[in-house]
mmCIF file of N, CA, C and O in Angstrom:
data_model
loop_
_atom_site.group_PDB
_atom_site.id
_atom_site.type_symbol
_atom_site.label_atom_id
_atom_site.label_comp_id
_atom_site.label_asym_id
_atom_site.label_seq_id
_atom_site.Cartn_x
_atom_site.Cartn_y
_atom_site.Cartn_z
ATOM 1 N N UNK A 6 15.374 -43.389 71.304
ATOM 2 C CA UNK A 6 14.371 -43.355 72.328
ATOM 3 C C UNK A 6 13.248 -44.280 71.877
ATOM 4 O O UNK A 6 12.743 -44.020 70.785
ATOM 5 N N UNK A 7 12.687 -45.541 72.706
ATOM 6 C CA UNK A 7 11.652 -45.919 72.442
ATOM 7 C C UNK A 7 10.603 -46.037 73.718
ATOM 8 O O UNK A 7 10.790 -45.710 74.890
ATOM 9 N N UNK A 8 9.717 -46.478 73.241
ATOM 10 C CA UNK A 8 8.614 -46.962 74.175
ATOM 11 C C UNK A 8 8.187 -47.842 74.523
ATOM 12 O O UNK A 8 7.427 -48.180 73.615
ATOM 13 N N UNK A 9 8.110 -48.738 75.500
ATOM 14 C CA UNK A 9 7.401 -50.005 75.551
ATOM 15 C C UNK A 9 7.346 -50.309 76.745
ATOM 16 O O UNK A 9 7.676 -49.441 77.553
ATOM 17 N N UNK A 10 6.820 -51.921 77.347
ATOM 18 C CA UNK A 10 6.490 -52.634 78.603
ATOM 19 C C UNK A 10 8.122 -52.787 78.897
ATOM 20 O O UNK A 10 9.008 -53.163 78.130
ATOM 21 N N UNK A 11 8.199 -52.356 80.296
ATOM 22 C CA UNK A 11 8.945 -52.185 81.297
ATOM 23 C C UNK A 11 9.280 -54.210 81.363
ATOM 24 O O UNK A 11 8.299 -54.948 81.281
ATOM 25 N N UNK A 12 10.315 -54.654 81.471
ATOM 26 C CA UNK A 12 10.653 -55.901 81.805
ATOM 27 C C UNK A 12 12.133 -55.756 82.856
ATOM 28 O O UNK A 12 12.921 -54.819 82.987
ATOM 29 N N UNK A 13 12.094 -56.834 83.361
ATOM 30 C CA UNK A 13 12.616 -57.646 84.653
ATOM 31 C C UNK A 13 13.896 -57.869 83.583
ATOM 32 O O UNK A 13 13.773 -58.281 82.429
ATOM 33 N N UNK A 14 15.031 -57.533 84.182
ATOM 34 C CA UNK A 14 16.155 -57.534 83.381
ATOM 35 C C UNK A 14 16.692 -59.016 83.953
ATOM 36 O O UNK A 14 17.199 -59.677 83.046
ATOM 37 N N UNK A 15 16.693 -59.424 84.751
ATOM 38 C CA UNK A 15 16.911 -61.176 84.744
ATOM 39 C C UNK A 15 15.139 -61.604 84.279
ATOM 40 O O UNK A 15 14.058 -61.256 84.755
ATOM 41 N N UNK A 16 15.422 -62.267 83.443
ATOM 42 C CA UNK A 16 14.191 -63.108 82.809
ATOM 43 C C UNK A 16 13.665 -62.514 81.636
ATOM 44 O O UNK A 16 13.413 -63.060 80.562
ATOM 45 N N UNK A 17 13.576 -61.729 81.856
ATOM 46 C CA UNK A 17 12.461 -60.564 80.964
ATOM 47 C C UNK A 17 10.929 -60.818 81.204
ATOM 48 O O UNK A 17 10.295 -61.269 80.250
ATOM 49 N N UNK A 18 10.633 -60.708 81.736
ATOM 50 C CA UNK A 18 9.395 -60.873 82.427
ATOM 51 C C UNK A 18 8.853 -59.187 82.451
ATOM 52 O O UNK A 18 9.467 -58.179 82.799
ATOM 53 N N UNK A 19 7.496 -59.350 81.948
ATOM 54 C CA UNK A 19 6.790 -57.986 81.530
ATOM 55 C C UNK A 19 6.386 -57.156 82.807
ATOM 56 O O UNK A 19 5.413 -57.731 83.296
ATOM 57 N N UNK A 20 6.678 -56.181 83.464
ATOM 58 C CA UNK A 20 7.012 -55.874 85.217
ATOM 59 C C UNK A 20 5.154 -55.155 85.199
ATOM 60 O O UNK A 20 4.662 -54.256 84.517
ATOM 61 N N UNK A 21 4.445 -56.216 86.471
ATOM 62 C CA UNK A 21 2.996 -55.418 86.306
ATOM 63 C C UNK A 21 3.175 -55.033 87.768
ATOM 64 O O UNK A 21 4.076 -55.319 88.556
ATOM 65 N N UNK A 22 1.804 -54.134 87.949
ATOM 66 C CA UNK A 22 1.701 -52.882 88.706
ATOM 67 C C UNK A 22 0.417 -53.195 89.083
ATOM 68 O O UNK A 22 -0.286 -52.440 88.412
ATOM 69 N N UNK A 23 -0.343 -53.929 89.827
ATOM 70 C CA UNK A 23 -1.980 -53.598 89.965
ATOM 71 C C UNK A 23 -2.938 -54.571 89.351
ATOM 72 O O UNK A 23 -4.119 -54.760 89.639
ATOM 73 N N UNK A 24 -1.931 -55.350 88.132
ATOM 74 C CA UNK A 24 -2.601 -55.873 87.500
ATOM 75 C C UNK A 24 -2.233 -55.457 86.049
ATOM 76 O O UNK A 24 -2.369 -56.253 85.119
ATOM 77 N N UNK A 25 -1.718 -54.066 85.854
ATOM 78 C CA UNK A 25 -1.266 -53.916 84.634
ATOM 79 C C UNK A 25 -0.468 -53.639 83.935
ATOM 80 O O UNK A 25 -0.230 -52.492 84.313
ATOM 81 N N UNK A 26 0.202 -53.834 83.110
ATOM 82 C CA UNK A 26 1.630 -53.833 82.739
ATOM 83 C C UNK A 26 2.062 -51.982 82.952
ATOM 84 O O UNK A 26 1.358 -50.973 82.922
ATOM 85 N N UNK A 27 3.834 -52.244 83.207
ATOM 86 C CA UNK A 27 3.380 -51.134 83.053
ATOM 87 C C UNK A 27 4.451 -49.992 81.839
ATOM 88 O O UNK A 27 5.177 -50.688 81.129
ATOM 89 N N UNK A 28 4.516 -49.272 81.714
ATOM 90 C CA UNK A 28 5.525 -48.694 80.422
ATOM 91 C C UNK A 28 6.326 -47.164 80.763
ATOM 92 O O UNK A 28 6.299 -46.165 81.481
ATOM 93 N N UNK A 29 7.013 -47.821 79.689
ATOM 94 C CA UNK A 29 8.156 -46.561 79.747
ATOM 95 C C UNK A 29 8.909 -46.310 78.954
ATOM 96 O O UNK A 29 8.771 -47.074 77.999
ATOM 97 N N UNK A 30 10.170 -45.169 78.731
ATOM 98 C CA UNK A 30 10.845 -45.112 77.786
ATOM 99 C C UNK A 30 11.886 -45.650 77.750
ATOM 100 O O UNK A 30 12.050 -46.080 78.892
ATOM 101 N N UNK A 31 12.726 -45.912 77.152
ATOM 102 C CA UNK A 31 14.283 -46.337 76.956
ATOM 103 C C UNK A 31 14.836 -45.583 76.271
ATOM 104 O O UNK A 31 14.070 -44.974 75.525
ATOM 105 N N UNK A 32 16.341 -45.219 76.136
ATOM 106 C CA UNK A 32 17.043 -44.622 75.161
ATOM 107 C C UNK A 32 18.318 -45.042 75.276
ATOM 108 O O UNK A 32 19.041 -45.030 76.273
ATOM 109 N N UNK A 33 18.570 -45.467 74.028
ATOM 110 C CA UNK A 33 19.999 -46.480 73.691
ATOM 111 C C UNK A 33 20.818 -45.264 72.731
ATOM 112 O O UNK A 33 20.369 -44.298 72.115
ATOM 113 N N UNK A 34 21.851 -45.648 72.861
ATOM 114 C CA UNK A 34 23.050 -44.993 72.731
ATOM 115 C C UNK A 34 23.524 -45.501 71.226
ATOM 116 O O UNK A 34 24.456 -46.301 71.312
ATOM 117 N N UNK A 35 23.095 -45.221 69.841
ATOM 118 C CA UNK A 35 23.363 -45.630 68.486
ATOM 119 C C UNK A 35 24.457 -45.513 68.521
ATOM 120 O O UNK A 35 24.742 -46.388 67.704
ATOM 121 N N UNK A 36 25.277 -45.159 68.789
ATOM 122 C CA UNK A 36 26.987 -45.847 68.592
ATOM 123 C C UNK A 36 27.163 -47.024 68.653
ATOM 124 O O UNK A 36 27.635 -47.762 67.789
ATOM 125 N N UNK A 37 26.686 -47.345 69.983
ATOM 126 C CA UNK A 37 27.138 -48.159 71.009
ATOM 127 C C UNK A 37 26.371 -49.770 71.160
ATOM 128 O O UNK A 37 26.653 -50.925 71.480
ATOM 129 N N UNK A 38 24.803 -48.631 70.517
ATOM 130 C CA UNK A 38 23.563 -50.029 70.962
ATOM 131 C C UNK A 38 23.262 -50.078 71.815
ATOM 132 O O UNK A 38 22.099 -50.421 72.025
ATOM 133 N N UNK A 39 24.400 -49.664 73.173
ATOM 134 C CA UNK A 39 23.645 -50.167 74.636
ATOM 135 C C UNK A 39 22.348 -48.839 75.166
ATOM 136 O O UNK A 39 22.097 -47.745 74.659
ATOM 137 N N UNK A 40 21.857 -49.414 76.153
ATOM 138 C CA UNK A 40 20.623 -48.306 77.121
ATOM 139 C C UNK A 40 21.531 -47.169 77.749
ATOM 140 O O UNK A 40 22.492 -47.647 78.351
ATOM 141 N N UNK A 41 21.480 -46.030 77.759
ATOM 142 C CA UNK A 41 21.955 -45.170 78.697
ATOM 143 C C UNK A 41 21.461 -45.310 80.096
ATOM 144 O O UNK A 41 20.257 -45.532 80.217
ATOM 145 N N UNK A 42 22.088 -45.230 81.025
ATOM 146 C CA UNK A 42 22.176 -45.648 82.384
ATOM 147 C C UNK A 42 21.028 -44.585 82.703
ATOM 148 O O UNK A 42 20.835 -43.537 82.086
ATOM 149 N N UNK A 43 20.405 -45.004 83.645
ATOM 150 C CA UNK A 43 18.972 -44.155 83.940
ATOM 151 C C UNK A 43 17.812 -44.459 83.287
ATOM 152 O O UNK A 43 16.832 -44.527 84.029
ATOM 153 N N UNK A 44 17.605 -44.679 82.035
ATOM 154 C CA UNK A 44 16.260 -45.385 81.579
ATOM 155 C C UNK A 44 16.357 -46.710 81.694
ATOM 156 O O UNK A 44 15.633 -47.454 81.033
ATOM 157 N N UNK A 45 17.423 -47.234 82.696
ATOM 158 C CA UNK A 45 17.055 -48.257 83.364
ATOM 159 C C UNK A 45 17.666 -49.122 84.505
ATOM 160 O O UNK A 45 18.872 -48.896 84.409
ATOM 161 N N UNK A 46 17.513 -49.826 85.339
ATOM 162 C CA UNK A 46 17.830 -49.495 86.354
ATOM 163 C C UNK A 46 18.786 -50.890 86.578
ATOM 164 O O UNK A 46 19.372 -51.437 85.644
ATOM 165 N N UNK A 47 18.831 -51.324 87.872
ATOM 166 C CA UNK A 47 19.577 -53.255 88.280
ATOM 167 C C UNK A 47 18.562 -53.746 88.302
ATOM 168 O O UNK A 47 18.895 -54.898 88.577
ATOM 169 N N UNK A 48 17.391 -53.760 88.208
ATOM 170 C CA UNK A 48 16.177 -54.554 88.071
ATOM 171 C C UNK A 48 15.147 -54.485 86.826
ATOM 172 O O UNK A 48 14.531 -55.391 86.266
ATOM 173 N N UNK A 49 15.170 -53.398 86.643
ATOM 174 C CA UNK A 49 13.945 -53.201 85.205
ATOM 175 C C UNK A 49 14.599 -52.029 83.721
ATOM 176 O O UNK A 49 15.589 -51.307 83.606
ATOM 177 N N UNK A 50 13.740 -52.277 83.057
ATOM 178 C CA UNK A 50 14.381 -51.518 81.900
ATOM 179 C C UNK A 50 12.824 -50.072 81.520
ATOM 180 O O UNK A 50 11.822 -49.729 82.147
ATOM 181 N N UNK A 51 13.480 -49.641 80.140
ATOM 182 C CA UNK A 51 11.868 -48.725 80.335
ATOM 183 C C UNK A 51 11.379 -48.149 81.671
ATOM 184 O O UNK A 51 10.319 -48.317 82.273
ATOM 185 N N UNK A 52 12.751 -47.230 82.026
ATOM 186 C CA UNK A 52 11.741 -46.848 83.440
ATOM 187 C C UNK A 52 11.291 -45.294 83.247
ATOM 188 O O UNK A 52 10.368 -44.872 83.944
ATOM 189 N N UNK A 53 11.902 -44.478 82.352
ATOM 190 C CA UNK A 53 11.623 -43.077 82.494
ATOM 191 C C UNK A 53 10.119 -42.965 81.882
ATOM 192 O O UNK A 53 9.444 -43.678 81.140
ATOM 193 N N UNK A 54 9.905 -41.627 82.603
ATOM 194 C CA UNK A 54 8.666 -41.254 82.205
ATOM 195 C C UNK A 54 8.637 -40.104 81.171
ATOM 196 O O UNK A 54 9.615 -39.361 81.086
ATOM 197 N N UNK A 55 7.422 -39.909 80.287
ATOM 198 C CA UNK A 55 7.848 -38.284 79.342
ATOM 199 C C UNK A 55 8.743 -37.506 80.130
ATOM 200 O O UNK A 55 9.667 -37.082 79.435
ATOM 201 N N UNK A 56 8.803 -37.204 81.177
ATOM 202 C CA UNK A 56 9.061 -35.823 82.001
ATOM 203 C C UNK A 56 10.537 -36.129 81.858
ATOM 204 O O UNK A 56 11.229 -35.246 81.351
ATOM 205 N N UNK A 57 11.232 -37.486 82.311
ATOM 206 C CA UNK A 57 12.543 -37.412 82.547
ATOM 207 C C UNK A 57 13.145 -37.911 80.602
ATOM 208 O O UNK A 57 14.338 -37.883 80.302
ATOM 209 N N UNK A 58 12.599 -38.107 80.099
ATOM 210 C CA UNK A 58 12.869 -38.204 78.592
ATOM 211 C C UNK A 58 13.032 -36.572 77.661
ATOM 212 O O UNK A 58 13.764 -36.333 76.700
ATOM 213 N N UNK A 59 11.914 -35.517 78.481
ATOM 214 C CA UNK A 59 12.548 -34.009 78.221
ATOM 215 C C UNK A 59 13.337 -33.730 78.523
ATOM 216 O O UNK A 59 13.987 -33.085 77.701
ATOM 217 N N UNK A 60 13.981 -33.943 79.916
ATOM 218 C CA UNK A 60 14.752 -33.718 80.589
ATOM 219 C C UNK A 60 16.184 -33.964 79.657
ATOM 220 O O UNK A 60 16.597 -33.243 78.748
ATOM 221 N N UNK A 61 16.959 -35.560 80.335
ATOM 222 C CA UNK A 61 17.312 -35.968 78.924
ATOM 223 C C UNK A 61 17.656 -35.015 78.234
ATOM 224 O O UNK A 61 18.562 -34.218 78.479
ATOM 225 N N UNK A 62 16.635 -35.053 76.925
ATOM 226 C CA UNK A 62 17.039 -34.597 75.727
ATOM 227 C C UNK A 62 17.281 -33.010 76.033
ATOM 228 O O UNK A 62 18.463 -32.693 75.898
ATOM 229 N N UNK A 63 16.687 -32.289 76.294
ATOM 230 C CA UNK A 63 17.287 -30.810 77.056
ATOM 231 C C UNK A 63 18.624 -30.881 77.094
ATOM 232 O O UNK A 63 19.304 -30.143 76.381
ATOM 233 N N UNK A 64 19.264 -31.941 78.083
ATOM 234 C CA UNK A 64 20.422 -31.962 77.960
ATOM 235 C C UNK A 64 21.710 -31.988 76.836
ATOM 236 O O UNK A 64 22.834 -31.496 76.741
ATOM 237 N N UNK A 65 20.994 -32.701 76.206
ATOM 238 C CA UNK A 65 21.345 -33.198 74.862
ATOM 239 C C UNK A 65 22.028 -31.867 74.236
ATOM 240 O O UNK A 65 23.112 -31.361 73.947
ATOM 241 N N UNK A 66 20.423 -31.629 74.232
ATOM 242 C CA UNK A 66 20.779 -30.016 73.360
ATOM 243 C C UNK A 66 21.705 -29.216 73.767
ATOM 244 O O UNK A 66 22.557 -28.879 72.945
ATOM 245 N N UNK A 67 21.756 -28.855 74.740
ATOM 246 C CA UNK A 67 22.363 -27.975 75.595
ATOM 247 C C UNK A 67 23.994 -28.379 75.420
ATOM 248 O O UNK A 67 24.867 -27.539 75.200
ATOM 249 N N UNK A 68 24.197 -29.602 75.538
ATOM 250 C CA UNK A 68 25.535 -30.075 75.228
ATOM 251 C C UNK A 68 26.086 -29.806 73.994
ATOM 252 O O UNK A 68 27.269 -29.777 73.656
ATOM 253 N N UNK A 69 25.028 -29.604 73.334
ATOM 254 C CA UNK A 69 25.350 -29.438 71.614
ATOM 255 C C UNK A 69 25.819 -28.174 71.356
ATOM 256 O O UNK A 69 26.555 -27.919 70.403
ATOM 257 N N UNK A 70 25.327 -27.154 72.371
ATOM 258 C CA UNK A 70 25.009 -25.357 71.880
ATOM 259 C C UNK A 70 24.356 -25.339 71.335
ATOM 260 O O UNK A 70 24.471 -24.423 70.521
ATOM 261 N N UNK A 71 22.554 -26.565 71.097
ATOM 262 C CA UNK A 71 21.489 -26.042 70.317
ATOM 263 C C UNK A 71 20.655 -25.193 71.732
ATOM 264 O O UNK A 71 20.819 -25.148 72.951
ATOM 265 N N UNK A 72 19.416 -24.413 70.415
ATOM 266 C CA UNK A 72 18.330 -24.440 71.374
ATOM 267 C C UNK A 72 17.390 -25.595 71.447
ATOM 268 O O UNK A 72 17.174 -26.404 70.545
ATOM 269 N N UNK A 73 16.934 -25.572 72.467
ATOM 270 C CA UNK A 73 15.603 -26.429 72.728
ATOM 271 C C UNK A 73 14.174 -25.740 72.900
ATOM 272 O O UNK A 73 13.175 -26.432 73.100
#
């Protein structure tokens, strides 16, 4: 899971909002390396917010038989 400026997946171009950049999470798949589908989209990357990054990982757990 990381954090950073949201970019334009053709170009990479830093995606602004108002005037200001804007951010989000990502979470890549360490096996694999690649982004898990949902933190980012056919146009931008870094799109989840805390809320859907609990979410997420909730799942995680839950898949595991941990608690969360």
């Amino acid at each position: 899971m990381n954090k950073g400026f949201s970019h334009y997946l053709c170009g990479g171009a830093v995606v602004e909002y108002g005037g200001e950049r804007m951010t989000g999470y990502n979470a890549v798949d360490l096996s694999t390396g690649l982004s898990i589908w949902g933190s980012f989209d056919y146009v931008r990357d870094h799109v989840w917010q805390l809320e859907d990054v609990e979410e997420y990982l909730k799942e995680v757990y839950e898949d595991a038989g941990l608690k969360f």
